[in-house]
Amino acid sequence: MKSRAGYVALVGLPNAGKSTLLNGFLDQTLCIVTAKAQTTWKRVIGIRSSDEVQAIFIDTPGLLSAESLLHVSMVRESQEAIRDADLVLLVVDGSNPPNAGERAMLEKNMNLSKAPVDVLINKIDLATPANVARITEWVSPKLGAEPFGVSGLNGDGLEKIWERIEEVLPESPFLYPKDEIGSAPVRFFVEEFIRETIFEQYNQEVPYAVYVSIDEFREGQDPIYVKANLLVERDSQKMIILGKGGRSIKKLGELSREKIEGFLEKRIYLDLWVKVLPNWRKRKGDLERLGFHVPKDTQR
Ligand SMILES: Nc1nc2c(ncn2[C@@H]2O[C@H](COP(=O)(O)OP(=O)(O)OP(=O)(O)O)[C@@H](O)[C@H]2O)c(=O)[nH]1
Ligand SMILES: [Mg+2]
């Protein structure tokens, strides 16, 4: 049998469970997951290879109406993934079906795809039959797709989707070495684990204003020395991140370190610094320096 390989984009509204599904397909925690919407800010690649088939899953930021330049860049990342995919998996939260405006926005984005679009009703463990019926009545006529019920959390339905992926991907040599599971540098995962912990620990708007950037990563020593800058938009956010007597940032450091050590299977020393980069979410130059792709036609 000839080998098959290609790109499978996981797209949908914020909080639908895209990152959970990527981790489920890989049986590994590669993407950060939190209960808050808009956790994923940049595309993440996760690779699953069987003997003959290699799927390159792309986890994307949630599709949302853009309020800041950061959102514009997030939406653009998702749209590029839709355009480049060999199969698009539209992930819909079965416990919280999209409203009319969200449905229209999703339909518009799915039209960008040249590839087949399959719909996954995720969180099927929580979905009521009425919600499943509502989603099916929407997607069957509009997207020509019979939805699949899945649960990223407990893995239900994922093997069936994998079989579908194996059929749909084009004949092609493998695009990555067979034993590779990701393509991002280790630094990226370290940044993401810190960001995930920020989402878990701080409330309301604060996590959305923090960009985590690794400043130093000194390997070849035990423990590995990691210095991370936490960039916030205002002094008031800096005070919140630090907490009274530095207690909050100490806790953040401890919890993040445990996750990173689990991922790297090595001891690390984590040095966190908070810096103010005023209004970075709205500034084109700052966003580009931080690795976001801001559309060229954006004037700001
Ligand atoms: N019960 C249940 N919860 C789920 C399932 N999949 C995801 N979740 C939960 O839904 C929340 C959001 O999951 P994520 O994977 O971060 O969602 P996402 O689509 O990547 O969200 P953004 O990155 O914010 O766009 C988390 O609390 C998950 O634990 C599922 O199948 N069942
Ligand atoms: Mg996500």
XYZ file of C-alpha atoms and ligand atoms in Angstrom:
333
model
C 0.000 0.000 0.000
C 1.180 3.491 -0.817
C 1.614 5.849 2.112
C -0.694 8.767 2.810
C 0.071 12.045 4.575
C -1.474 15.454 5.045
C -2.766 18.239 7.222
C -5.816 17.972 9.461
C -6.986 21.315 10.851
C -8.927 21.426 14.127
C -11.013 24.594 14.031
C -14.043 26.054 15.770
C -15.264 28.516 18.353
C -13.159 29.237 21.446
C -13.505 26.574 24.152
C -15.015 23.937 21.808
C -12.274 21.470 22.782
C -9.881 21.661 19.818
C -6.722 21.427 21.901
C -8.167 18.593 23.996
C -8.887 16.694 20.787
C -5.384 17.163 19.442
C -4.006 15.772 22.693
C -6.523 12.925 22.432
C -5.489 11.974 18.906
C -1.845 11.933 19.974
C -2.453 10.454 23.411
C -0.055 13.081 24.707
C -0.327 16.563 26.189
C 1.086 18.804 23.533
C -1.467 21.605 23.641
C -2.513 23.545 26.681
C -6.132 23.237 27.755
C -8.059 25.374 30.219
C -11.673 25.967 31.158
C -11.377 29.543 29.867
C -12.075 30.537 26.259
C -9.223 31.772 24.033
C -6.498 29.666 25.555
C -4.747 28.868 22.277
C -3.092 31.879 20.649
C -0.841 30.315 18.026
C -1.089 27.258 15.801
C 0.360 24.066 17.244
C 1.298 21.017 15.225
C 0.914 17.469 16.510
C 1.889 14.496 14.352
C 0.433 10.993 14.471
C 1.925 8.278 12.277
C 0.813 4.724 11.733
C 2.693 2.376 9.406
C 1.138 3.889 6.306
C -0.565 7.128 7.311
C 0.787 10.337 8.777
C -1.637 13.017 9.950
C -0.297 16.412 10.849
C -2.924 17.856 13.176
C -3.080 21.618 13.501
C -4.603 23.045 16.640
C -5.794 26.583 16.015
C -6.987 29.593 18.019
C -10.777 29.797 18.329
C -12.619 31.667 15.592
C -14.028 34.795 17.193
C -15.020 38.324 16.338
C -11.779 40.223 16.583
C -11.620 42.947 19.224
C -7.877 43.543 19.258
C -5.049 43.198 16.800
C -4.035 40.047 18.683
C -7.459 38.574 17.839
C -7.055 39.559 14.200
C -3.816 37.624 14.130
C -5.402 34.629 15.911
C -8.282 34.464 13.422
C -5.848 34.755 10.530
C -3.864 31.790 11.896
C -7.004 29.680 11.933
C -8.043 30.756 8.454
C -4.628 29.882 7.052
C -4.898 26.440 8.619
C -8.328 25.982 7.006
C -6.964 26.997 3.598
C -3.942 24.693 3.802
C -5.729 21.618 5.179
C -6.349 18.288 3.481
C -9.186 17.730 5.933
C -10.894 20.270 8.166
C -12.425 19.087 11.418
C -14.930 21.681 12.610
C -15.223 21.162 16.351
C -18.579 22.145 17.853
C -19.260 22.129 21.587
C -22.157 19.710 22.028
C -22.904 21.102 25.474
C -23.154 24.676 24.199
C -24.309 24.847 20.555
C -23.368 27.941 18.546
C -25.932 30.718 18.201
C -27.121 32.118 14.870
C -24.347 34.688 14.565
C -21.678 32.134 15.427
C -23.133 29.635 12.958
C -22.986 32.191 10.140
C -19.390 33.073 11.035
C -18.382 29.400 11.083
C -20.072 28.742 7.723
C -18.194 31.648 6.178
C -14.889 30.336 7.463
C -15.599 26.774 6.328
C -16.104 28.141 2.813
C -12.399 28.973 2.762
C -11.624 25.264 2.653
C -10.891 23.452 -0.573
C -10.768 20.208 1.379
C -13.619 18.177 2.911
C -15.067 19.545 6.158
C -16.173 17.065 8.817
C -18.058 18.192 11.882
C -17.236 16.802 15.311
C -19.799 17.292 18.047
C -17.396 17.351 20.957
C -18.198 16.993 24.679
C -20.701 14.325 23.641
C -20.427 13.103 27.240
C -22.252 16.313 28.257
C -24.441 16.905 25.188
C -28.201 16.433 25.464
C -30.038 14.722 22.573
C -31.785 18.044 21.906
C -28.433 19.814 21.447
C -27.134 17.066 19.180
C -30.311 17.347 17.074
C -29.957 21.141 16.877
C -26.379 20.916 15.658
C -27.193 18.141 13.174
C -30.099 20.126 11.723
C -27.739 23.015 11.158
C -24.670 21.282 9.715
C -26.293 18.638 7.517
C -27.871 21.076 5.041
C -25.386 23.940 5.454
C -22.097 22.066 5.354
C -23.237 18.804 3.794
C -21.741 16.914 6.685
C -23.157 14.268 9.010
C -21.614 15.125 12.348
C -19.660 12.654 14.447
C -20.119 12.632 18.230
C -16.785 12.578 20.085
C -15.299 13.292 23.459
C -11.811 14.702 23.549
C -11.876 14.208 27.277
C -12.471 10.449 27.398
C -11.468 9.553 23.833
C -14.898 8.340 22.667
C -15.257 8.331 18.891
C -11.662 9.289 18.130
C -10.693 5.984 16.516
C -13.609 6.316 14.100
C -12.357 9.755 13.091
C -8.853 8.349 12.695
C -10.225 5.775 10.233
C -11.887 8.594 8.313
C -8.608 10.559 8.285
C -6.795 7.513 6.919
C -9.235 7.401 3.997
C -9.222 11.098 3.203
C -5.539 12.050 3.300
C -3.836 12.089 -0.101
C -1.236 9.596 -1.220
C 2.085 11.116 -0.272
C 5.383 10.256 1.316
C 5.556 11.102 5.028
C 6.234 14.788 5.575
C 7.958 14.343 8.946
C 10.103 11.563 10.414
C 7.848 8.785 11.645
C 8.744 9.120 15.331
C 8.294 12.900 15.471
C 5.250 14.186 17.354
C 5.696 17.960 17.236
C 7.553 20.599 15.333
C 7.706 23.519 17.743
C 10.912 24.131 19.701
C 11.016 23.108 23.379
C 10.958 26.777 24.358
C 7.475 27.112 22.885
C 6.112 24.317 25.072
C 7.751 25.832 28.132
C 6.081 29.166 27.359
C 2.752 27.428 26.880
C 2.898 25.546 30.181
C 3.553 28.812 32.009
C 0.681 30.446 30.133
C -1.638 27.568 30.986
C -0.791 27.968 34.666
C -1.479 31.708 34.429
C -4.920 30.914 32.988
C -5.580 28.530 35.865
C -4.330 30.818 38.599
C -5.467 34.342 37.713
C -8.968 35.642 37.100
C -10.884 37.692 34.589
C -8.885 39.730 32.114
C -5.396 39.186 33.539
C -4.400 35.958 31.703
C -5.401 37.530 28.393
C -2.902 40.343 28.864
C 0.147 38.190 29.599
C 2.600 37.097 26.934
C 5.229 34.617 28.076
C 8.604 34.756 26.419
C 11.613 32.569 27.238
C 14.652 34.785 27.597
C 17.273 32.190 28.514
C 17.308 28.414 28.321
C 20.601 26.976 29.567
C 20.748 23.251 28.997
C 23.664 21.008 29.838
C 23.385 21.738 33.535
C 21.299 20.271 36.319
C 18.872 21.833 36.923
C 18.359 23.443 33.495
C 18.178 27.222 33.939
C 15.104 28.839 32.372
C 14.439 32.573 32.501
C 11.006 33.676 31.328
C 9.665 37.180 30.887
C 5.985 37.713 31.558
C 4.958 40.717 29.497
C 1.878 42.561 30.718
C 0.166 45.666 29.413
C -0.080 47.728 32.601
C 1.482 48.225 36.035
C -1.752 47.126 37.713
C -1.475 43.734 35.981
C 2.116 43.440 37.093
C 1.011 43.950 40.718
C -1.635 41.238 40.348
C 0.807 38.749 38.821
C 3.292 39.383 41.639
C 0.681 39.294 44.412
C 1.148 40.378 48.017
C 4.796 39.961 48.986
C 5.391 38.100 45.717
C 3.253 35.183 46.869
C 1.292 34.746 43.642
C 4.293 34.669 41.349
C 6.012 32.221 43.683
C 3.056 29.862 43.414
C 2.946 30.381 39.634
C 6.615 29.484 39.428
C 6.197 26.308 41.463
C 3.177 25.012 39.568
C 4.670 25.858 36.161
C 7.959 24.214 37.081
C 6.230 20.957 37.973
C 4.491 20.831 34.578
C 7.658 21.668 32.645
C 9.678 19.087 34.562
C 7.019 16.484 33.752
C 7.196 17.373 30.065
C 10.992 17.531 29.785
C 11.648 14.754 32.309
C 14.481 16.912 33.637
C 14.893 19.210 36.618
C 14.641 22.919 35.925
C 15.226 26.165 37.761
C 12.543 28.605 36.657
C 13.209 32.319 36.968
C 10.126 34.473 36.255
C 10.294 38.229 35.572
C 7.305 40.507 35.015
C 7.712 43.421 32.599
C 5.306 46.026 31.268
C 5.029 46.341 27.490
C 2.245 48.912 27.205
C -0.731 47.801 25.100
C 1.220 45.046 23.348
C -2.003 43.342 22.179
C -2.827 46.346 20.033
C 0.601 47.157 18.635
C 1.620 45.711 15.305
C 5.365 45.972 15.894
C 5.172 44.320 19.315
C 2.927 41.509 18.055
C 5.274 40.786 15.168
C 8.284 40.715 17.481
C 6.390 38.232 19.654
C 5.885 35.916 16.699
C 2.306 36.739 15.702
C 1.473 37.064 12.018
C -0.331 40.348 11.724
C -2.012 40.706 8.332
C -0.121 43.096 6.034
C -3.196 45.183 5.285
C -3.558 46.151 8.954
C -2.664 49.753 9.731
C -1.847 50.091 13.410
N -16.792 17.206 29.388
C -15.934 17.461 28.403
N -15.140 18.542 28.484
C -14.293 18.770 27.469
C -14.198 17.914 26.346
N -13.265 18.428 25.511
C -12.798 19.543 26.089
N -13.394 19.751 27.277
C -13.160 20.884 28.210
O -13.486 22.089 27.548
C -12.613 23.143 27.960
C -11.958 23.792 26.752
O -11.102 22.849 26.131
P -9.927 23.292 25.147
O -9.359 22.056 24.546
O -8.996 24.225 25.829
O -10.776 24.098 24.065
P -10.229 24.882 22.768
O -11.234 24.709 21.691
O -8.844 24.478 22.452
O -10.303 26.367 23.308
P -9.476 27.701 22.813
O -8.029 27.343 22.724
O -9.760 28.651 23.901
O -10.072 28.100 21.515
C -11.624 22.512 28.930
O -12.085 22.740 30.233
C -11.690 21.035 28.578
O -11.360 20.188 29.650
C -15.070 16.767 26.303
O -15.077 15.980 25.368
N -15.897 16.601 27.353
Mg -7.136 25.581 22.436
